[in-house]
Structure formats: C-alpha cells, structure tokens
Coordinates of C-alpha atoms in Angstrom, one line a residue:
M1 CA 8.8 -28.3 0.0
L2 CA 9.9 -27.5 -3.5
R3 CA 9.7 -23.9 -2.7
D4 CA 12.0 -24.4 0.3
E5 CA 14.5 -26.4 -1.9
L6 CA 14.5 -23.6 -4.5
L7 CA 15.2 -21.0 -1.8
L8 CA 18.0 -23.1 -0.4
A9 CA 19.6 -23.3 -3.8
W10 CA 19.6 -19.6 -4.3
W11 CA 20.7 -19.0 -0.7
R12 CA 23.7 -21.2 -1.1
L13 CA 24.7 -19.4 -4.3
T14 CA 24.6 -16.0 -2.5
Q15 CA 26.9 -17.4 0.2
L16 CA 29.6 -18.6 -2.1
P17 CA 32.8 -16.4 -1.8
G18 CA 33.8 -14.6 -5.0
I19 CA 30.4 -15.0 -6.7
G20 CA 28.4 -11.8 -6.8
P21 CA 25.0 -10.8 -8.2
V22 CA 26.3 -10.5 -11.8
A23 CA 27.7 -14.1 -11.8
I24 CA 24.6 -15.5 -10.1
N25 CA 22.3 -13.8 -12.6
E26 CA 24.3 -15.2 -15.5
L27 CA 23.7 -18.6 -13.9
R28 CA 20.0 -17.7 -13.5
T29 CA 19.8 -16.9 -17.2
R30 CA 21.5 -20.1 -18.2
L31 CA 19.8 -22.5 -15.8
G32 CA 16.5 -20.9 -14.9
D33 CA 16.2 -23.1 -11.8
P34 CA 19.3 -23.7 -9.6
R35 CA 17.8 -26.7 -7.8
E36 CA 19.6 -29.1 -10.1
L37 CA 22.9 -27.6 -8.7
L38 CA 22.1 -29.2 -5.3
H39 CA 22.8 -32.6 -6.9
T40 CA 25.7 -31.6 -9.2
S41 CA 29.3 -32.7 -8.7
S42 CA 32.2 -30.3 -8.4
E43 CA 33.4 -31.2 -11.8
Q44 CA 30.1 -30.4 -13.4
L45 CA 30.0 -27.1 -11.5
V46 CA 33.4 -26.1 -12.9
A47 CA 32.1 -26.9 -16.4
L48 CA 29.3 -24.5 -15.7
G49 CA 31.7 -21.7 -14.9
F50 CA 32.3 -22.0 -11.2
N51 CA 35.9 -21.5 -10.1
P52 CA 37.3 -24.7 -8.5
E53 CA 37.3 -23.4 -5.0
A54 CA 33.7 -22.3 -5.2
A55 CA 32.7 -25.6 -6.8
R56 CA 34.4 -27.5 -4.0
R57 CA 32.7 -25.4 -1.3
W58 CA 29.3 -25.8 -3.0
A59 CA 29.6 -29.6 -2.9
T60 CA 31.1 -30.0 0.6
D61 CA 30.7 -26.9 2.8
A62 CA 27.7 -27.3 5.1
C63 CA 28.3 -23.7 6.4
L64 CA 26.7 -22.4 3.2
N65 CA 23.4 -23.4 4.8
D66 CA 24.1 -21.2 7.8
G67 CA 21.5 -18.5 8.0
F68 CA 18.9 -20.3 5.9
A69 CA 16.9 -21.2 9.1
A70 CA 16.7 -17.4 9.9
L71 CA 15.5 -16.8 6.3
Q72 CA 12.8 -19.3 6.8
A73 CA 11.9 -17.9 10.2
W74 CA 11.6 -14.4 8.6
R75 CA 9.0 -15.8 6.1
Q76 CA 6.8 -16.8 9.0
H77 CA 6.3 -13.2 10.3
K78 CA 3.1 -11.4 9.2
H79 CA 3.6 -9.3 6.1
C80 CA 7.2 -10.4 5.8
G81 CA 9.0 -12.6 3.4
V82 CA 11.5 -12.9 0.6
L83 CA 11.4 -12.3 -3.2
L84 CA 13.4 -14.3 -5.7
A85 CA 14.6 -12.7 -8.9
G86 CA 12.7 -14.0 -11.9
M87 CA 9.7 -15.1 -9.8
E88 CA 6.6 -13.0 -9.2
P89 CA 6.1 -10.7 -7.4
Y90 CA 9.8 -9.7 -7.8
P91 CA 9.6 -6.6 -10.1
D92 CA 10.6 -7.4 -13.7
I93 CA 12.2 -4.0 -14.1
L94 CA 14.7 -4.8 -11.4
A95 CA 15.2 -8.5 -12.3
A96 CA 16.3 -7.4 -15.8
L97 CA 19.5 -5.8 -14.5
S98 CA 22.7 -7.8 -14.6
D99 CA 23.5 -7.0 -11.0
A100 CA 20.0 -7.4 -9.6
P101 CA 19.9 -8.8 -6.0
V102 CA 18.8 -12.5 -6.2
I103 CA 17.0 -12.4 -2.9
L104 CA 15.1 -9.4 -1.5
Y105 CA 13.7 -9.3 2.1
Y106 CA 10.5 -7.3 2.6
H107 CA 8.2 -6.1 5.3
G108 CA 4.9 -4.5 4.2
D109 CA 2.5 -4.4 1.3
L110 CA 3.7 -6.0 -1.9
A111 CA 1.0 -4.2 -3.9
C112 CA 3.5 -1.3 -3.9
L113 CA 5.5 -3.2 -6.5
Q114 CA 2.6 -3.5 -8.9
Q115 CA 2.5 0.2 -9.6
P116 CA 4.8 2.4 -11.7
M117 CA 7.7 3.5 -9.4
I118 CA 9.7 6.7 -9.3
A119 CA 12.7 7.4 -7.1
M120 CA 13.3 10.6 -5.2
V121 CA 16.6 11.3 -3.6
G122 CA 18.7 14.2 -2.5
S123 CA 20.5 16.0 0.3
R124 CA 20.4 14.8 3.9
N125 CA 20.4 18.5 5.0
P126 CA 18.1 20.1 2.5
T127 CA 16.9 23.7 2.4
P128 CA 13.3 24.2 3.4
Y129 CA 12.5 24.9 -0.3
A130 CA 13.7 21.5 -1.4
R131 CA 12.2 19.7 1.5
E132 CA 8.7 21.2 0.9
W133 CA 9.0 20.7 -2.9
T134 CA 9.9 17.0 -2.4
Q135 CA 7.1 16.3 0.0
Q136 CA 4.5 18.0 -2.2
T137 CA 5.7 16.4 -5.4
A138 CA 5.8 12.9 -3.7
R139 CA 2.3 13.5 -2.5
E140 CA 1.2 14.4 -6.1
L141 CA 2.9 11.4 -7.6
A142 CA 1.4 9.0 -5.1
A143 CA -2.0 10.4 -5.6
T144 CA -1.9 9.4 -9.2
G145 CA -1.0 5.8 -8.4
V146 CA 2.8 6.0 -8.6
T147 CA 4.9 4.3 -5.9
V148 CA 7.6 6.7 -4.6
V149 CA 10.9 5.0 -3.9
S150 CA 13.7 6.3 -1.7
G151 CA 16.3 5.2 0.9
L152 CA 14.8 6.2 4.3
A153 CA 17.8 8.6 4.9
L154 CA 17.3 11.9 6.6
G155 CA 16.4 15.0 4.6
I156 CA 15.0 14.5 1.1
D157 CA 14.4 10.7 1.4
G158 CA 12.3 11.2 4.5
A159 CA 10.3 14.0 2.9
A160 CA 9.6 11.8 -0.1
H161 CA 8.3 9.0 2.0
Q162 CA 6.2 11.3 4.2
G163 CA 4.6 13.0 1.2
A164 CA 3.8 9.7 -0.5
L165 CA 2.2 8.3 2.6
E166 CA -0.2 11.2 2.7
S167 CA -1.9 10.1 -0.5
G168 CA -0.6 6.7 -1.6
R169 CA 2.3 4.2 -1.4
T170 CA 6.0 4.3 -0.9
V171 CA 8.9 1.9 -0.9
A172 CA 12.0 2.4 1.4
V173 CA 15.1 0.5 0.4
L174 CA 17.5 0.0 3.3
G175 CA 21.2 -0.4 3.6
S176 CA 20.6 -2.7 6.6
G177 CA 18.3 -5.6 7.4
V178 CA 14.6 -4.6 7.1
D179 CA 14.3 -5.1 10.9
V180 CA 17.3 -2.7 11.6
I181 CA 16.0 0.8 11.0
Y182 CA 18.6 3.4 10.2
P183 CA 18.7 6.2 11.0
Q184 CA 16.9 5.6 14.3
R185 CA 15.2 9.0 14.0
H186 CA 13.1 7.4 11.2
L187 CA 11.9 4.5 13.3
G188 CA 8.4 6.1 13.4
L189 CA 8.4 6.7 9.7
A190 CA 9.5 3.2 9.0
Q191 CA 6.7 1.8 11.1
M192 CA 4.2 3.9 9.0
I193 CA 5.8 2.5 5.9
M194 CA 5.4 -1.1 7.1
H195 CA 1.7 -0.5 7.4
K196 CA 1.1 1.6 4.3
G197 CA 4.1 0.9 2.1
L198 CA 7.0 -1.5 1.9
L199 CA 10.5 -1.9 3.4
L200 CA 13.0 -3.7 1.1
S201 CA 16.6 -4.9 1.5
E202 CA 19.0 -7.3 0.0
F203 CA 20.6 -7.7 3.4
A204 CA 19.4 -10.4 5.8
P205 CA 17.3 -9.5 8.8
G206 CA 19.6 -8.5 11.7
T207 CA 22.3 -7.0 9.4
A208 CA 23.7 -3.7 10.7
P209 CA 24.1 -0.7 8.4
Q210 CA 27.6 -0.4 6.9
P211 CA 29.1 2.4 4.7
S212 CA 29.6 -0.1 1.8
H213 CA 25.9 -1.1 1.9
F214 CA 24.6 2.2 0.7
P215 CA 26.0 2.4 -2.8
S216 CA 24.7 -1.2 -3.2
R217 CA 21.3 0.0 -1.8
N218 CA 21.3 2.9 -4.3
R219 CA 21.3 0.6 -7.4
I220 CA 18.1 -1.0 -6.1
V221 CA 16.4 2.4 -5.5
S222 CA 17.1 3.5 -9.1
G223 CA 16.7 0.0 -10.5
L224 CA 13.1 -0.3 -9.3
S225 CA 12.2 3.0 -10.8
L226 CA 11.2 4.3 -14.2
G227 CA 13.1 7.5 -13.3
T228 CA 15.1 9.1 -10.5
V229 CA 14.4 12.6 -9.3
V230 CA 17.3 14.5 -7.6
A231 CA 15.7 17.2 -5.5
E232 CA 18.9 18.8 -4.1
A233 CA 22.5 17.7 -4.2
A234 CA 25.9 19.2 -3.6
S235 CA 28.7 18.6 -6.1
K236 CA 29.9 15.5 -4.4
S237 CA 26.6 14.3 -3.0
G238 CA 25.9 10.5 -2.7
S239 CA 22.6 11.3 -4.6
L240 CA 24.7 11.8 -7.7
I241 CA 25.8 8.2 -7.5
T242 CA 22.1 7.1 -7.6
A243 CA 21.6 9.4 -10.6
K244 CA 24.6 7.9 -12.3
L245 CA 23.3 4.4 -11.7
A246 CA 19.9 5.3 -13.0
A247 CA 21.5 6.6 -16.2
E248 CA 23.6 3.5 -16.6
Q249 CA 20.4 1.4 -16.1
G250 CA 18.7 3.2 -18.9
R251 CA 16.4 5.2 -16.6
E252 CA 15.4 8.8 -16.9
V253 CA 17.1 11.3 -14.5
F254 CA 15.3 14.4 -13.4
A255 CA 16.8 17.3 -11.4
L256 CA 15.3 20.2 -9.5
P257 CA 17.0 23.5 -10.2
G258 CA 17.8 25.9 -7.3
A259 CA 19.4 29.1 -6.6
V260 CA 22.8 29.4 -8.2
T261 CA 24.2 30.7 -4.8
N262 CA 23.0 27.5 -3.1
P263 CA 25.9 24.9 -2.9
L264 CA 23.2 22.2 -2.4
S265 CA 21.9 22.9 -5.9
H266 CA 25.3 22.7 -7.7
G267 CA 25.0 18.9 -8.2
C268 CA 21.5 19.3 -9.7
H269 CA 22.7 22.0 -12.1
Q270 CA 25.6 19.7 -13.2
L271 CA 23.1 16.9 -13.8
I272 CA 21.0 19.2 -16.0
R273 CA 24.2 20.3 -17.9
D274 CA 24.9 16.6 -18.4
G275 CA 21.5 15.9 -19.9
A276 CA 19.1 15.4 -16.9
I277 CA 15.6 16.7 -17.4
L278 CA 14.9 19.9 -15.5
V279 CA 11.8 19.3 -13.4
Q280 CA 9.4 21.8 -11.8
N281 CA 6.5 19.6 -10.6
A282 CA 5.0 16.2 -10.7
A283 CA 3.2 16.9 -14.0
D284 CA 6.6 17.3 -15.7
I285 CA 7.7 13.9 -14.5
L286 CA 4.5 12.1 -15.4
Q287 CA 4.5 13.7 -18.9
E288 CA 8.1 12.7 -19.6
L289 CA 7.5 9.1 -18.5
Q290 CA 4.1 9.0 -20.3
L291 CA 2.3 8.1 -17.2
N292 CA -1.3 9.1 -16.9
P293 CA -2.8 10.3 -13.6
G294 CA -4.7 7.5 -11.8
A295 CA -8.1 7.3 -10.2
Q296 CA -7.5 10.2 -7.9
P297 CA -7.9 13.3 -10.1
G298 CA -6.2 16.6 -9.7
L299 CA -2.5 17.2 -9.0
F300 CA -1.5 19.6 -6.3
D301 CA -0.4 22.2 -8.9
A302 CA -3.7 22.1 -10.6
A303 CA -5.4 22.7 -7.3
V304 CA -3.1 25.6 -6.6
A305 CA -3.8 27.1 -10.0
S306 CA -7.5 27.0 -9.3
D307 CA -7.0 29.2 -6.2
P308 CA -6.4 32.9 -6.6
V309 CA -2.8 33.6 -5.8
P310 CA -2.5 36.3 -3.1
A311 CA -1.0 39.5 -4.5
L312 CA 1.6 39.7 -1.8
L313 CA 3.3 36.5 -3.0
V314 CA 4.8 38.2 -6.1
H315 CA 7.1 40.0 -3.7
I316 CA 8.3 36.9 -2.0
D317 CA 10.9 34.5 -3.4
Y318 CA 11.3 30.7 -3.3
T319 CA 14.3 31.3 -1.1
A320 CA 14.4 33.1 2.2
T321 CA 13.1 36.7 1.8
S322 CA 13.4 39.0 4.8
P323 CA 10.3 41.0 6.0
D324 CA 12.3 44.2 5.3
V325 CA 12.7 43.3 1.7
I326 CA 9.1 42.3 1.3
A327 CA 8.0 45.6 2.9
I328 CA 10.2 47.6 0.4
R329 CA 8.9 45.6 -2.6
S330 CA 5.2 45.7 -1.6
G331 CA 5.2 49.2 -0.1
L332 CA 3.4 48.0 3.0
G333 CA 4.3 49.1 6.5
M334 CA 5.2 46.4 9.1
A335 CA 2.0 46.9 11.1
R336 CA 0.0 45.7 8.1
L337 CA 2.6 43.4 6.5
L338 CA 3.3 41.1 9.5
P339 CA -0.4 40.0 10.0
E340 CA -0.7 39.3 6.2
L341 CA 2.5 37.2 6.3
L342 CA 1.1 35.2 9.2
D343 CA -2.2 34.7 7.4
L344 CA -0.4 33.4 4.3
E345 CA 1.7 31.1 6.4
L346 CA -1.4 29.6 8.1
Q347 CA -2.9 29.1 4.6
G348 CA 0.2 27.2 3.5
W349 CA 1.4 29.7 1.0
L350 CA 4.6 30.6 3.0
Q351 CA 7.0 29.1 5.4
Q352 CA 9.0 31.0 8.0
V353 CA 12.6 30.1 7.9
P354 CA 15.9 31.6 9.2
G355 CA 16.3 34.8 7.3
G356 CA 12.6 35.5 6.5
Y357 CA 9.9 33.8 4.5
L358 CA 9.8 31.6 1.4
R359 CA 7.0 30.6 -0.9
T360 CA 6.0 26.9 -0.7
R361 CA 3.7 26.9 -3.7

C-alpha cells in the first residue's frame, strides 16, 4: 500500500501544469520522498517552491489522480511495470540528470538495465554500408555484455536493435506509449525486443507518437548510455540532437566516418571536427569507454582477422563499386569475375547494391 501511495505522489507531481522534470527532480533531491506532500497544505507547498496555482491544484484538484488507475493496471501485466527515479532498478546514470523522467514505463526484461549501455543512432535512410556496419557493431557490443540502446526508428535504429538481439540485449526508447509501436513496420522487431530486451517510455500506455515527443525521447537514449555512436547523419539530422544531448550530459560521442561525397556522412564529419571520437569498430568503443569484453569471447573483427581475406576484396570499396571497375582493377574477365563475386556475397564478404558491390567487412 505504501508503494501505491508513493506512486500516487509522484504521479500527481507529473500532472501538475507548469512543473516539468527539472522542477520535480529538484523536489526529489530536497524531499527524497514526496508522500508527505499528500498531506501538505497549499501554504506549505508555496514555501517549498510551488507556484500558488500549482499548490492550489495539488491540494484541491481530484483530476490530478486521473490516469493513475491506468498506471496501476499497467503494472499488472506480465513483464510490465513502472520505474521511479531514485529507486532501483531505475538506472542511476539516468536518475543523476537534472531532467530525468520521474516515471518510466517498461515492457520486457529489466536485466537489460544492469549492464553497461551504449546508444547507437543515425539516419532513417542509411546507405547499405552504414546499415551493415551498425548491425555488425551492435552484434559485437551485445556479445560482450553491453546493452545497445536506440529509438526503434527506421534505418540505423532498427539495424542496431536487430544486431544486438542476435547476440545479447537491447533497449528501445519510444516516443509513444510502450504499447503503441511506432513505426508500425517495426511491430515485429518490437515484439522481439519485448521478449529478449526492453521497451521504455516516459509516456503513459496508450499515448500516440507526437513530433514533440522525440527530442524528449532522445535525452533518455543518450542519458541511459555511457556513450552515443552516430553511424550516419546528414548535416541537419535529428541524430545530431542526440549527440548534442550526450555531450551536454557528459557522455562520450562517437561518429562513423564515411565517403566525403555522401551527404549522409556530413553530420558525422562535423561531429568529428567538433571533437567526437572517430570510430571504426566495436573494439574502438569498448577501449575508449574502458569496458572489457564479457563472457562471450571474440569480437566480430577478431574473427574476421583470423580468416584469410580473399584477394579480390582489395579491388572493391566500402561504397558501391561497379563490376566494370572491379574487372579493370583486378584484370579478370567477366566470365570469371561474376562467379567469384557471387561466391564472396554468399560468404558474407560483399553485398550487392544499386551501382555494384560493396565490402561488408
């Protein structure tokens, strides 16, 4: 019952107009436990820093309880519940932020929050190079015991979640309620995350996605994480907002370089010029953050290094390379070249894309 009363106190605070996460967290620091506010007069609330209107509503407005029954109902679902800032298992790394969400809704495995977390974000329309790199790097990171965090968006976000699920855990932070999956194309992916990872949101179940929700969502993505990796981003990409938030939160920012002719790499190049760490693989990230590989030994790059690299690969770029160019560089005729390209593609060394082939490792 005390737990319910504590939840109710926090819930009422979040419903007060004009009082956002920063103000609530200041109260959390000063009071520790808001239950005493449930029995506090308007005059005492004003003395604590509430504006008079908020104090009056706190004391008299029963509508502040609206929605609390739905919160309680959400807690009854299997593998679902709420997290309160400052109380385990709410992550300390996020709770330390001045604008940390006081209440987080979840669906999935809370063990994800007990591991070091790294965010991966980027373009919603990435090149095959960036998509493959993201999925492989997320797979490598998750294999070492790192939880990969992203926002369930199309493109780089989806690739990060998919790669992490192949070898470990991932957290998806939503800009809607955790029961409202957006985009719909990621419904299947979200269902996989519910079973092998964690969905998180500061928005109550049933909340539809809104444009204003996503910048708010981004601060949680970066705030949960020791560092944020930007895999591909144009000059005005929303991913740069997440990178900026990460830097302001005192987190490391990593950026994947790309071709200078690729507009989707310009944002990453700007981040690197501004001080972000140039990253080539998972080992770079782990080393910079001083994280040691976990119980599953051998990163993807190490496994690749142990395999002999086919000689033909030296003639193929990490951007689309046409068969004609490969033929000229290698001196092979098409009759011999095309079967070799197919064989390398089947082995996972290449990917066929519009304009030719590109190396995937």
